[in-house]
XYZ file of C-alpha atoms in Angstrom:
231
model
C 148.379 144.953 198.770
C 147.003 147.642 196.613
C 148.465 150.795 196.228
C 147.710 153.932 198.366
C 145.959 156.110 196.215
C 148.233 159.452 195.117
C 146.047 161.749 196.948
C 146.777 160.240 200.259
C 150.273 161.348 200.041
C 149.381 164.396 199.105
C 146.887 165.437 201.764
C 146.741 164.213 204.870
C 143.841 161.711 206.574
C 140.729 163.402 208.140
C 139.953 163.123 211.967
C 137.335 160.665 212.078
C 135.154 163.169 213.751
C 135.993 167.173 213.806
C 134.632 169.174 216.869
C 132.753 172.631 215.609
C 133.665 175.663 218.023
C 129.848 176.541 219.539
C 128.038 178.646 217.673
C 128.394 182.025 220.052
C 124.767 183.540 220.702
C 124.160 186.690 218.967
C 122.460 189.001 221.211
C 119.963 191.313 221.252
C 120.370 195.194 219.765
C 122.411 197.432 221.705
C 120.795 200.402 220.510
C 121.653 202.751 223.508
C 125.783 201.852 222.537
C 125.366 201.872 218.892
C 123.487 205.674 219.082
C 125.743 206.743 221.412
C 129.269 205.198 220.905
C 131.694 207.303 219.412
C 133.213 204.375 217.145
C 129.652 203.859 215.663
C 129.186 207.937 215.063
C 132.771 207.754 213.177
C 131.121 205.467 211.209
C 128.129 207.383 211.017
C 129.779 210.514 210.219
C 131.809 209.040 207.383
C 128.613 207.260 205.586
C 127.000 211.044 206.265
C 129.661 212.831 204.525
C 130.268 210.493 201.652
C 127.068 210.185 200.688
C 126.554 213.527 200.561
C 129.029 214.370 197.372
C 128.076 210.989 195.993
C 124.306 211.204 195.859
C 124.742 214.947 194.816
C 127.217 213.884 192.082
C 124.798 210.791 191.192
C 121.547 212.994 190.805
C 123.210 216.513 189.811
C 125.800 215.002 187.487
C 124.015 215.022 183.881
C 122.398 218.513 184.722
C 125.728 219.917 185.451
C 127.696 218.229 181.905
C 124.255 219.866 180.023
C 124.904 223.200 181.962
C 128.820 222.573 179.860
C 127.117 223.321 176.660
C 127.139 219.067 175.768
C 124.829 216.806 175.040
C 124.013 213.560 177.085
C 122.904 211.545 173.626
C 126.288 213.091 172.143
C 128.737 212.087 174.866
C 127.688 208.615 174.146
C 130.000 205.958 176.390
C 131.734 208.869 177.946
C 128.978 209.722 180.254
C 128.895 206.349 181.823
C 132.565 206.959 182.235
C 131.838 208.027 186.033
C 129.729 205.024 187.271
C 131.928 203.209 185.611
C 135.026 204.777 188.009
C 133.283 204.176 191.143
C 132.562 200.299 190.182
C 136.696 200.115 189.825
C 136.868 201.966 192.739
C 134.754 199.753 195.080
C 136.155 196.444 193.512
C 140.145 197.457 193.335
C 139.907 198.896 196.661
C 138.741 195.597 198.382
C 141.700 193.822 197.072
C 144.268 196.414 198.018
C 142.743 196.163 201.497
C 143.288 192.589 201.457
C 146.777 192.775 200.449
C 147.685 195.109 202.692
C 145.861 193.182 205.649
C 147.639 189.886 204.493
C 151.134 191.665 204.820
C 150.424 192.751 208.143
C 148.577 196.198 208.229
C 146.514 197.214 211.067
C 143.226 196.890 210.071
C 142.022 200.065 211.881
C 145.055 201.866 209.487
C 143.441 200.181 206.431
C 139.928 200.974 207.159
C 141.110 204.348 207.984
C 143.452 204.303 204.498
C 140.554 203.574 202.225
C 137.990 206.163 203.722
C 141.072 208.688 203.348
C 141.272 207.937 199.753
C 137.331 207.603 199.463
C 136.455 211.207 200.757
C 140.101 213.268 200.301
C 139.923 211.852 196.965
C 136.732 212.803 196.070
C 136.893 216.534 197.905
C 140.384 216.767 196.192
C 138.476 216.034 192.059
C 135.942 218.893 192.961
C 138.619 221.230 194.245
C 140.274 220.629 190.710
C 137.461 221.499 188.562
C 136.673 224.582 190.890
C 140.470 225.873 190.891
C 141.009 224.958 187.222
C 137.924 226.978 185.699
C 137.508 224.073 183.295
C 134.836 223.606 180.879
C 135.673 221.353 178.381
C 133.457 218.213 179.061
C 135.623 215.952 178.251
C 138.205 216.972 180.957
C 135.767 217.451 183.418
C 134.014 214.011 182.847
C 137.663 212.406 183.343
C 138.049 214.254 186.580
C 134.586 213.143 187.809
C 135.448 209.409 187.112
C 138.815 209.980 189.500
C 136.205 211.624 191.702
C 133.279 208.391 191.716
C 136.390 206.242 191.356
C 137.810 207.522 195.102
C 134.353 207.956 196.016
C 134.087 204.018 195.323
C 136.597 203.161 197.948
C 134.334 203.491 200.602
C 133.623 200.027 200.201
C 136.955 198.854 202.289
C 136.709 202.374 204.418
C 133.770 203.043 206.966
C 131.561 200.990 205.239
C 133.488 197.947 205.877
C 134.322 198.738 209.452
C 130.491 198.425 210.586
C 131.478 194.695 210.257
C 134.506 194.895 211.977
C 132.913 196.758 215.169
C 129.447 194.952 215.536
C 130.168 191.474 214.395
C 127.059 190.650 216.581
C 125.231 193.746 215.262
C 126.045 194.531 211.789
C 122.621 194.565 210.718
C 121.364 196.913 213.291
C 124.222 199.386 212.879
C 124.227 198.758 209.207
C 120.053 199.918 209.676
C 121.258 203.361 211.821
C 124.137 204.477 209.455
C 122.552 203.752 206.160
C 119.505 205.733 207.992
C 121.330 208.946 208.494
C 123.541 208.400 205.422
C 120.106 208.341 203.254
C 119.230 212.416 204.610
C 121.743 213.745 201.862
C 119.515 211.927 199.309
C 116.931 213.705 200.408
C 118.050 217.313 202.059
C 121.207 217.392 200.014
C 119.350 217.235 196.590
C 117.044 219.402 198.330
C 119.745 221.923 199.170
C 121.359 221.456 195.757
C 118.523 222.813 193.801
C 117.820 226.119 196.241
C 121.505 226.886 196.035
C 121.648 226.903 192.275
C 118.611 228.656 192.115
C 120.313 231.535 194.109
C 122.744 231.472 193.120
C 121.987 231.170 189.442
C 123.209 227.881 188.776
C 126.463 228.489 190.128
C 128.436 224.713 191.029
C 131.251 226.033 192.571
C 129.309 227.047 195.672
C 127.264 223.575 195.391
C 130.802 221.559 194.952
C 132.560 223.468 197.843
C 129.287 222.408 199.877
C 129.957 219.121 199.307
C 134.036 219.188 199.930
C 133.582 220.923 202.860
C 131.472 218.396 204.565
C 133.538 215.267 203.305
C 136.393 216.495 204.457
C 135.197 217.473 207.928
C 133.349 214.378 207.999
C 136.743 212.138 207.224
C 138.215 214.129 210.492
C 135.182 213.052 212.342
C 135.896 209.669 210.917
C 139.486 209.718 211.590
C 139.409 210.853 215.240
C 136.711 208.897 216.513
C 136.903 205.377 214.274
C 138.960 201.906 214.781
C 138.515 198.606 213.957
C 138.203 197.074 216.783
C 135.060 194.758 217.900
C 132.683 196.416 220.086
C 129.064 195.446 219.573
């Protein structure tokens, strides 16, 4: 007889016919839980806060290196140093998360790890360049890459965890946070320009703005979030 072919001692024979679990039905909205569930307004909160110092750093950011005495055209590669940060920040964080989950980590700690990083991180950059006084652009564009970098974690924090509590809803809680996470685009840029204007372009009052509501957000975040499934 011919031989067996070295695969087939390798990897074991197929069932002739494999049995799919049924495909579970998904449900319809559950928008009176998801607006009124404290999980989901952890999550909320989080997005809210975040957002926040990250669309304020992502629309303020060149007028604030300019207000340094530099040039955009003459920092060259080093402004892009920031974006830059935060696409390290979302990438490296999902595979630490991994990691940690594959050695055993409670994936409410993780989620709640990575949006501790994501927001304390951040607030913790702009309390630097407030404390420190510094105004060499160079140093300052370094910090705000740590800052977009941290900020980039968010990915395996909150933003992550609307997956893990509506499985069945991600899409419609997804919809609700990403609603209320988009009114610092608007009021926060809004806000941004009236404080420097009266305060004569002072940052440090528009920086503390934003580290005070990340990290009261994160304690939102951190008292009310887990991991668990709910929706």
């Amino acid at each position: 007889p011919d031989e067996p072919d070295d695969c087939s001692k390798l990897t074991p024979a197929a069932p002739a016919h494999e049995e799919l679990p049924p495909e579970k039905p998904k449900g319809r909205p559950q928008l009176p839980r998801l607006l009124t569930h404290p999980v989901a307004w952890g999550i909320y909160t989080a997005h809210f806060g975040h957002n926040w110092g990250y669309y304020m750093l992502l629309t303020w950011m060149p007028l604030y290196l300019n207000s340094l005495g530099s040039d955009l055209k003459d920092l060259g590669f080093l402004a892009t140093l920031p974006y830059v940060g935060s696409w390290v920040g979302s990438n490296v964080s999902g595979f630490v998360a991994d990691r940690a989950l594959q050695r055993g980590c409670s994936l409410t700690h993780v989620r709640k790890a990575a949006t501790t990083v994501c927001m304390l991180g951040a607030a913790a950059g702009l309390v630097a360049i407030i404390a420190s006084g510094v105004t060499d652009v160079w140093t300052v564009t370094l910090i705000l890459t740590v800052v977009m970098a941290a900020a980039g974690c968010n990915q395996a924090g909150f933003w992550a965890n609307i997956i893990d509590s509506a499985p069945r809803q991600a899409g419609v809680m997804l919809g609700i946070s990403n609603t209320l996470g988009t009114i610092p685009g608007i009021a926060g840029n809004m806000l941004t320009g009236w404080i420097l204007e009266w305060s004569g372009g002072s940052w440090t009052v528009v920086f503390l703005v934003a580290v005070v509501l990340q990290c009261s957000c994160w304690a939102v975040y951190m008292l009310l979030a887990n991991a668990q499934p709910l929706f």
